[in-house]
XYZ file of C-alpha atoms in Angstrom:
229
model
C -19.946 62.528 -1.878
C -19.097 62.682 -5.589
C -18.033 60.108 -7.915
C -14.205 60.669 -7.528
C -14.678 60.000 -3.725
C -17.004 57.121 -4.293
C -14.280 55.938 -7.008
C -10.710 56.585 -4.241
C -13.216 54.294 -1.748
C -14.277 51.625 -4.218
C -10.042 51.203 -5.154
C -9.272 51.181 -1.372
C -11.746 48.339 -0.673
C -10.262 46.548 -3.795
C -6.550 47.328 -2.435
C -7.927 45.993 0.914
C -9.093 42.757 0.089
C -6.394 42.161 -2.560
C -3.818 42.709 1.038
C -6.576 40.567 3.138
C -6.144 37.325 0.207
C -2.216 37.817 0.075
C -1.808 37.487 3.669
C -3.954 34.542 4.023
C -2.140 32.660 1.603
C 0.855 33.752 3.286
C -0.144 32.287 5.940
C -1.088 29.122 4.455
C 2.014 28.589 3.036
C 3.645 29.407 6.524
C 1.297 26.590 8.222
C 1.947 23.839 5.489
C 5.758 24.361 5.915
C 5.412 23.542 9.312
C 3.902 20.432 8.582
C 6.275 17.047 9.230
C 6.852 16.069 5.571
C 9.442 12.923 7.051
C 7.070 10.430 5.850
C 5.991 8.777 2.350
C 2.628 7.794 2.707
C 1.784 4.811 -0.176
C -1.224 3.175 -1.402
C -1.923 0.128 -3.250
C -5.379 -0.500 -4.358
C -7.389 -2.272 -6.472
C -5.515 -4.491 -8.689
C -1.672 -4.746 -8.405
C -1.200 -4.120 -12.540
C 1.891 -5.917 -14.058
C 2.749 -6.680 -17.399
C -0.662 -6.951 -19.068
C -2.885 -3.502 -18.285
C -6.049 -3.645 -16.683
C -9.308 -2.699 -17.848
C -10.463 0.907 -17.601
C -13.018 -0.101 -15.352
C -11.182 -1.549 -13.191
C -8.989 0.141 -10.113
C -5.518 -0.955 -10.301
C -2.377 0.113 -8.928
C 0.687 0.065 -11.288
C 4.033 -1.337 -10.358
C 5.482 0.948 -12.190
C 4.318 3.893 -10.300
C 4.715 2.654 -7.309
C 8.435 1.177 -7.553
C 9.932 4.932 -8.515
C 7.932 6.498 -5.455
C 9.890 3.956 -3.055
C 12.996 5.022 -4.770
C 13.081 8.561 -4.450
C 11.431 7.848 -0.540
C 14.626 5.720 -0.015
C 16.929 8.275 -1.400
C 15.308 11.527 0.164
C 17.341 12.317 3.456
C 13.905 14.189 4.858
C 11.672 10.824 4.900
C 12.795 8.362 7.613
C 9.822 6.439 7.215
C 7.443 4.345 4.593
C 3.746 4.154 5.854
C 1.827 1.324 3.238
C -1.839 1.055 3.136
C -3.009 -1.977 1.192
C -6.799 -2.851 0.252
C -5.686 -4.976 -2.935
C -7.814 -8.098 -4.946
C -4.400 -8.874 -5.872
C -3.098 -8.955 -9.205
C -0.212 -9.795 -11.458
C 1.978 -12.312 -9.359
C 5.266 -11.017 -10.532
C 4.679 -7.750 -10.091
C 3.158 -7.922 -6.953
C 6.324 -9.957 -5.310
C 8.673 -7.494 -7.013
C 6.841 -4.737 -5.046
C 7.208 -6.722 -1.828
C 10.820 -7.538 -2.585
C 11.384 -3.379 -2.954
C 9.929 -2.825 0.486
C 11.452 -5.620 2.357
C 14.664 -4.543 1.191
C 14.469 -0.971 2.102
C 16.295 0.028 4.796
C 14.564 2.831 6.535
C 11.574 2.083 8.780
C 8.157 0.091 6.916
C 4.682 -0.260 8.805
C 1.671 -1.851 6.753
C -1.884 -1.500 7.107
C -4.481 -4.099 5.846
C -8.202 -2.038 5.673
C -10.187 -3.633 3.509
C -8.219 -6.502 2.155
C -5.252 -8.073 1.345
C -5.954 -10.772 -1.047
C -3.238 -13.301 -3.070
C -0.247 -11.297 -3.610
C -1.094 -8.372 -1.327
C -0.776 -11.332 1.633
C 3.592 -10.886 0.988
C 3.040 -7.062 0.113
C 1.441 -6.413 3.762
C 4.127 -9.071 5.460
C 7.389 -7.248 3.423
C 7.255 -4.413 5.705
C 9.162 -4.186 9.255
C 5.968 -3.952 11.284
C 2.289 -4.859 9.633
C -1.082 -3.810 10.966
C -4.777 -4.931 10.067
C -7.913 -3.441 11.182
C -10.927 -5.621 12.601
C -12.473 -6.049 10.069
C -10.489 -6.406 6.660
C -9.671 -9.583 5.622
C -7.008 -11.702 3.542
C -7.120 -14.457 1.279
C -4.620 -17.212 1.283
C -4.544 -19.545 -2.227
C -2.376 -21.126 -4.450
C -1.784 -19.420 -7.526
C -3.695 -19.252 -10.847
C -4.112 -17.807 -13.985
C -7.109 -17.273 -16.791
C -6.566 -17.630 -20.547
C -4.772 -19.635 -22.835
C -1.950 -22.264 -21.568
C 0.407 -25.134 -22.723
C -0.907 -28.330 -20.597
C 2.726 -30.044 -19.787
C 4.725 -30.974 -17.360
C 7.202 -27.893 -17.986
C 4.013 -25.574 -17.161
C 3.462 -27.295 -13.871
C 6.956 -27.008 -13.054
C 6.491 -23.185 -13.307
C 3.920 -22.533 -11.379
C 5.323 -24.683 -8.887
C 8.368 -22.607 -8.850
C 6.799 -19.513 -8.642
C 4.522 -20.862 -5.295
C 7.457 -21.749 -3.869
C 8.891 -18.187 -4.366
C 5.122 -16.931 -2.719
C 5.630 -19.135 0.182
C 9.178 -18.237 0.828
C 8.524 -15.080 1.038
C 6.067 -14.906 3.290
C 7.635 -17.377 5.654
C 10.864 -15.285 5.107
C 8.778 -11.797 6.146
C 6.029 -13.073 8.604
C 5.713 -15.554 11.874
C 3.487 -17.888 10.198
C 4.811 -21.838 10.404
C 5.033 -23.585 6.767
C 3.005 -26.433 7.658
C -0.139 -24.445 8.795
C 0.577 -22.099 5.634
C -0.188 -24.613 3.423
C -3.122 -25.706 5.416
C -4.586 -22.618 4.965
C -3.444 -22.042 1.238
C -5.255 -25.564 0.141
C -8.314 -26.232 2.467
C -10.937 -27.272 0.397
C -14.086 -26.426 3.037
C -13.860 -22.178 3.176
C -14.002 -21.386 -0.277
C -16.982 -21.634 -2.844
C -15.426 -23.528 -5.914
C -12.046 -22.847 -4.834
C -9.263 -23.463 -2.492
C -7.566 -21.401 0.012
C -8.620 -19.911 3.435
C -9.926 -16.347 4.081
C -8.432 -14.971 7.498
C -10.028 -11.638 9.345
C -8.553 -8.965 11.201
C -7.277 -10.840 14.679
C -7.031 -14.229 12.273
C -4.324 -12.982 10.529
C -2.588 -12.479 14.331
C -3.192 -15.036 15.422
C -1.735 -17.506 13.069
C 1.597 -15.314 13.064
C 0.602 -13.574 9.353
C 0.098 -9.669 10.528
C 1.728 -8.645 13.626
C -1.196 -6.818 15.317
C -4.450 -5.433 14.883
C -5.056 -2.011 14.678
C -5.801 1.272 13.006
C -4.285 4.249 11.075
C -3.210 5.982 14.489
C -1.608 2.431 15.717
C 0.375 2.122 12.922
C 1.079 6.076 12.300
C 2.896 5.597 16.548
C 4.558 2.443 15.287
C 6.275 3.877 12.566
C 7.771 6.584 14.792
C 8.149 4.621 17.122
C 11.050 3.108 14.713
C 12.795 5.919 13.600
């Protein structure tokens, strides 16, 4: 064999493999389209981030992401449903309700899913959607509200965050089962929390005292939402 032979059979391999690498990603592109794209999938971690940004070493979610990404889900004619998964500290109050005021008010199908916590203001972000899930073992935290830093001591200060409880407890009474009178039990016992009030509820907790509507996993709540469209 000389070297124009060994040269024709080096390009055919190359042409060969070049073919082999086109089809699969023709292929792939083929499968992917054939995957169901009619849901937005959302996740809010970490630290719901409002006004004030969070540190860098901290994970946060930012209203301001998340608030476009329910718009265009609401507009697209191709998603019928929102699927949320929450494992959130909490965070900036106002920013937190306005996200749970979004997805209550959306009008295609909502499941939540609680995995490893829904603490402060993720408590109305995982009751603002139609149905809401927790697994076994995440848990949620039920307190008043508070804030670190620099404040006026008056009257007028009190009033506010009065106001804005209120607005908290609404809400969830508005979005959840839960009866007033045991939420506020559970927001000011004094005997669960180390230096603090409030109560911490897990997994078939939440259930039971009318806050999440059922325990479950991803799968659960994946059939739910269907379920709904």
């Amino acid at each position: 064999m000389n070297f124009l032979d060994l040269n024709n059979e080096k390009n055919k391999s190359n042409e060969d493999e070049i073919e082999s690498i086109i089809k699969l990603g023709t292929e792939k592109r083929s499968d992917s389209q054939n995957v169901p794209k009619n849901i937005q999938f959302l996740s809010i971690i970490g630290e719901i981030e409002g006004h004030n940004v969070s540190p860098p070493q901290k994970k946060a979610t930012k209203y301001e992401h998340i608030i476009p990404l329910l718009i265009s889900a609401m507009e697209d004619p191709n998603i019928e449903g929102i699927f949320i998964m929450l494992n959130t500290i909490g965070g900036d109050v106002e920013a937190g309700l306005a996200l749970a005021e979004m997805i209550n008010s959306i009008d295609k199908p909502t499941v939540s899913l609680v995995l490893g916590g829904g603490h402060s203001i993720g408590v109305p972000l995982a009751t603002a959607s139609d149905y809401s899930f927790i697994v076994p073992s995440a848990s949620m935290t039920i307190h008043p509200i508070r804030t670190t830093g620099l404040v006026i001591s008056g009257p007028q200060t009190f009033r506010y965050f009065e106001k804005m409880q209120q607005r908290i407890i609404n809400f969830i009474l508005r979005t959840s089962k839960i009866d007033r009178k045991v939420l506020m039990e559970l927001m000011y016992a004094t005997d669960e929390i180390a230096n603090d009030v409030g109560t911490i509820l897990i997994g078939q907790e939440a259930v039971e005292y009318g806050l999440i509507d059922s325990v479950g996993g991803f799968s659960n709540a994946l059939n739910k939402l269907k379920s709904l469209f």
